[in-house]
Coordinates of C-alpha atoms in Angstrom, one line a residue:
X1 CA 0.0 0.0 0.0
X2 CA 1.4 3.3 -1.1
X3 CA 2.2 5.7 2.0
X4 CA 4.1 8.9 2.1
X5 CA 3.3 13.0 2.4
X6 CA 1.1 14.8 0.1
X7 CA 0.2 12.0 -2.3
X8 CA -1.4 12.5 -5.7
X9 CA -4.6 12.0 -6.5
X10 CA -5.4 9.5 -9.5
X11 CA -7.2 10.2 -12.4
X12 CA -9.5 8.0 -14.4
X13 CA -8.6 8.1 -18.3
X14 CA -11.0 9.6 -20.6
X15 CA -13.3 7.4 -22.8
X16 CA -12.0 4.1 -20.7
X17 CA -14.3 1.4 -18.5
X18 CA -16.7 2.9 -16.1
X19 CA -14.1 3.0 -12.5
X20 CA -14.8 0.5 -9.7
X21 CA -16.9 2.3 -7.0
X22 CA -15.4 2.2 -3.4
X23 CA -17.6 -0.6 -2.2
X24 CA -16.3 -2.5 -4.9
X25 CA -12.4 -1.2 -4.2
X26 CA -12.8 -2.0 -0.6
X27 CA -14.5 -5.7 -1.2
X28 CA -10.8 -6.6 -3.1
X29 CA -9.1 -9.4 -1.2
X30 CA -5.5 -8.1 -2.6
X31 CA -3.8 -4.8 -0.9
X32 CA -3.4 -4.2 -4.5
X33 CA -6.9 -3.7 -4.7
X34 CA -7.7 -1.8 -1.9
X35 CA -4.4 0.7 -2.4
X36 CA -6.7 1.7 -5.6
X37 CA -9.0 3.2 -2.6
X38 CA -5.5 4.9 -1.2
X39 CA -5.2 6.8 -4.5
X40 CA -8.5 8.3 -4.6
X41 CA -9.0 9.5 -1.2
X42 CA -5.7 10.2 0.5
X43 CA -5.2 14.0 -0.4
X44 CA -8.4 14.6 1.2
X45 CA -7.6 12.7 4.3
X46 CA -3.8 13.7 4.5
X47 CA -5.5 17.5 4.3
X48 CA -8.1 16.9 7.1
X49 CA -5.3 15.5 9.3
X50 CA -3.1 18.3 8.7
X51 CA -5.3 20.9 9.4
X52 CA -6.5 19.8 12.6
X53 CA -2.8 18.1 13.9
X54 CA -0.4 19.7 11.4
X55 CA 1.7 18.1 8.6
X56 CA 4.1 16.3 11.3
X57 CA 1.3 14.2 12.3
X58 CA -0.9 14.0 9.2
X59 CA 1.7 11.6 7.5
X60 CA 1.2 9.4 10.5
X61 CA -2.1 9.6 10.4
X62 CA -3.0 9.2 7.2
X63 CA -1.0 5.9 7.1
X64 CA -2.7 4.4 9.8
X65 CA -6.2 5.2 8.8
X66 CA -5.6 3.2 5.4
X67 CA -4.0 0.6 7.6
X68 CA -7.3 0.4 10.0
X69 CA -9.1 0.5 7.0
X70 CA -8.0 -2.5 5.4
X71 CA -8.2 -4.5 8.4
X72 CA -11.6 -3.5 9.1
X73 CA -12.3 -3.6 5.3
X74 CA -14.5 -7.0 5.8
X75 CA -16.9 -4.7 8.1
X76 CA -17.8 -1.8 5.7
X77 CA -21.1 -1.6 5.0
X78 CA -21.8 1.2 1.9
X79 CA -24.0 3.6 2.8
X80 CA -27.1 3.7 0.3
X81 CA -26.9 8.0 1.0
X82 CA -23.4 8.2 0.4
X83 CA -22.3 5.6 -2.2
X84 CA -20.6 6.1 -5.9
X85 CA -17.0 7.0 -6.2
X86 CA -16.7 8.7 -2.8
X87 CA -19.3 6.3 -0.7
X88 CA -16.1 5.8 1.2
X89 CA -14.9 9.2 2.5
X90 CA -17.2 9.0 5.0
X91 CA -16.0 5.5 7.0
X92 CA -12.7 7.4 6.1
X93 CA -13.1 10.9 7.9
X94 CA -14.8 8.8 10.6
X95 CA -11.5 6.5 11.4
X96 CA -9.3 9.5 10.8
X97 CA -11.6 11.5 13.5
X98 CA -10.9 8.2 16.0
X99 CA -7.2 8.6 15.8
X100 CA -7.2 12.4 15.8
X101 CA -9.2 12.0 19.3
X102 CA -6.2 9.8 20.6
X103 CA -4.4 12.9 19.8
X104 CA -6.5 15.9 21.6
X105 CA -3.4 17.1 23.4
X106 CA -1.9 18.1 19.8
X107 CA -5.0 19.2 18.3
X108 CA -5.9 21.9 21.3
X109 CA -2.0 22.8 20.9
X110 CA -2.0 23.4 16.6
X111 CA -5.1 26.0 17.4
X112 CA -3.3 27.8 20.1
X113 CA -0.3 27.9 17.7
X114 CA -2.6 29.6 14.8
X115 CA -4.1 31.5 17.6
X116 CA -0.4 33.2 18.3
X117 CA 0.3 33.0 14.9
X118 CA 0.3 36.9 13.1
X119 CA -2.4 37.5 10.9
X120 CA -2.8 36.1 7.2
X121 CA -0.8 39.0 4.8
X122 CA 2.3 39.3 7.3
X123 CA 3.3 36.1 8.2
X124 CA 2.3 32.7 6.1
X125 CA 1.2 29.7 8.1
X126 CA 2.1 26.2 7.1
X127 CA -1.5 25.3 7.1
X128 CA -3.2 28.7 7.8
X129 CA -6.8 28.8 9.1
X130 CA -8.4 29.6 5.6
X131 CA -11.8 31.6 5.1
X132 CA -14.1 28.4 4.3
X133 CA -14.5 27.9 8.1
X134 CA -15.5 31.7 9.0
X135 CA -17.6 31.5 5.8
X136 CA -19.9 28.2 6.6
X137 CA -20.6 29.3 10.2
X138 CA -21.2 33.1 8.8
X139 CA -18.4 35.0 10.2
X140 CA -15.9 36.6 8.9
X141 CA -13.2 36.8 11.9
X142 CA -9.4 36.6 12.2
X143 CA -7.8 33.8 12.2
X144 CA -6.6 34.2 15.9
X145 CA -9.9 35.0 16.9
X146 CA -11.4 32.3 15.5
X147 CA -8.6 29.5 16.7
X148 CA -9.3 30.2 20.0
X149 CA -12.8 29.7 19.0
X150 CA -12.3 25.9 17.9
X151 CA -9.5 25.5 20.6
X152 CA -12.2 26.1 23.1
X153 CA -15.2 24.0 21.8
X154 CA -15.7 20.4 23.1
X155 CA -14.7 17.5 20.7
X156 CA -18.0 16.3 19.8
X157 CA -19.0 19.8 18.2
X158 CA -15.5 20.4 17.1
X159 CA -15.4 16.8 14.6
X160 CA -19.2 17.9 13.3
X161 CA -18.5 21.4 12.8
X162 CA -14.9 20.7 11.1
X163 CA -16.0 18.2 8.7
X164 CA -19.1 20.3 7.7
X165 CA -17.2 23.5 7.1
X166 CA -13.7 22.1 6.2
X167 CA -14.7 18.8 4.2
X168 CA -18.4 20.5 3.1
X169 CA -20.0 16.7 4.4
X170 CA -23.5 17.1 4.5
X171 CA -25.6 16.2 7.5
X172 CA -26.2 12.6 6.1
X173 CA -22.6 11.5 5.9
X174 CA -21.4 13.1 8.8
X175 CA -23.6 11.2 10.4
X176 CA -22.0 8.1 8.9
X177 CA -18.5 9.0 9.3
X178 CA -19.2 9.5 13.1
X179 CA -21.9 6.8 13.5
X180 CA -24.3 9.3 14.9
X181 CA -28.1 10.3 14.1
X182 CA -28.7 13.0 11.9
X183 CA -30.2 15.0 15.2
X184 CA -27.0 14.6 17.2
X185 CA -25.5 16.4 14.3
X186 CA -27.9 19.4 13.9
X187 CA -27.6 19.4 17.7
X188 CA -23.8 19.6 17.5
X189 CA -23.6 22.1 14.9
X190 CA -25.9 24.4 16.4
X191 CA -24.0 24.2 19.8
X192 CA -20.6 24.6 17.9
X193 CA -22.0 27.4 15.5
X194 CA -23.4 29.0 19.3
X195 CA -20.1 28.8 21.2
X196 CA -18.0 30.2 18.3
X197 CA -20.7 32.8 18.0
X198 CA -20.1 33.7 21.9
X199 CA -16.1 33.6 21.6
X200 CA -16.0 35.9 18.0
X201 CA -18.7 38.4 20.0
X202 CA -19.9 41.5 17.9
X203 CA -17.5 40.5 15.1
X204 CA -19.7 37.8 14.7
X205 CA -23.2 39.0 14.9
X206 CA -22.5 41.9 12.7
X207 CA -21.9 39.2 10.4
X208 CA -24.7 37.3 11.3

């Protein structure tokens, strides 16, 4: 199985046979087979983990969350909401979230870095907080500001609101990648979106 940092995304050729969908990837008995899985979804996994733990840990991680994967690759079940191409994602950002939680210490530490961190224009960020964040909870905020923010929410609220605003997963899979109902989710993103209001202040509801 191919590991390593920042790995490229394959791309199906034009005009040829219709590409296996994950289910069918992840049913291969050969690691062959299921490193076809590795090239379609490890940029987006290797980016989640970096922006939550930093690009240290993200090549760590992202090895080991293939790795869980294809042990546990007999108990995937594909999600009728969420199949296709990308029905996997989900069951992915789900055992990525798993290990990140091992890792809470590092997480809470990479925010308060951004949080000391000078703002975006005078000093560039290895992985910078970008806008999509502030834009899917409707704020625009600085980046310190708004570090503190996620540094300070609980971890439950934090995985929901990260993968809806970072990975743009709809209520449905985020439910799948967490194994949750679709009410804890609403729940959770409503509490997150409600502390981060509270920490961003005026800033925030002039924007709201």
């Amino acid at each position: 199985m191919q590991t390593g940092t920042q790995p490229a995304a394959s791309v199906d050729p034009p005009g040829g046979p219709e590409p296996p969908t994950d289910a069918e990837l992840i049913s291969g008995a050969t690691r062959e087979e299921f490193a076809l899985l590795f090239d379609r979804h490890a940029v987006k996994i290797h980016r989640y983990a970096a922006r939550r733990l930093g690009t240290a840990e993200a090549d760590d991680l992202l090895s080991q969350t293939f790795l869980i994967a294809y042990e546990r690759r007999h108990h995937y079940i594909p999600d009728p909401g969420t199949g296709g191409l990308d029905g996997a994602l989900p069951w992915l950002y789900g055992i990525a979230t798993n290990l990140i939680h091992r890792r809470r210490r590092s997480e809470v530490r990479q925010y308060r870095a951004y949080a000391r961190s000078e703002p975006a224009g005078r000093h560039t960020h290895e992985d910078p907080l970008a806008g999509e964040v502030a834009s899917r909870v409707d704020a625009e905020a600085a980046q310190q500001t708004l570090a503190r923010a996620l540094a300070g929410l609980r971890q439950a609220e934090r995985d929901v609101l990260l993968l809806y605003a970072w990975e743009d997963l709809g209520y449905a899979e985020i439910a799948a990648a967490l194994s949750i109902p679709i009410g804890t989710v609403r729940s959770r993103l409503h509490r997150a979106r409600k502390s981060v209001r509270a920490t961003l202040g005026p800033a925030f509801e002039e924007q709201s």
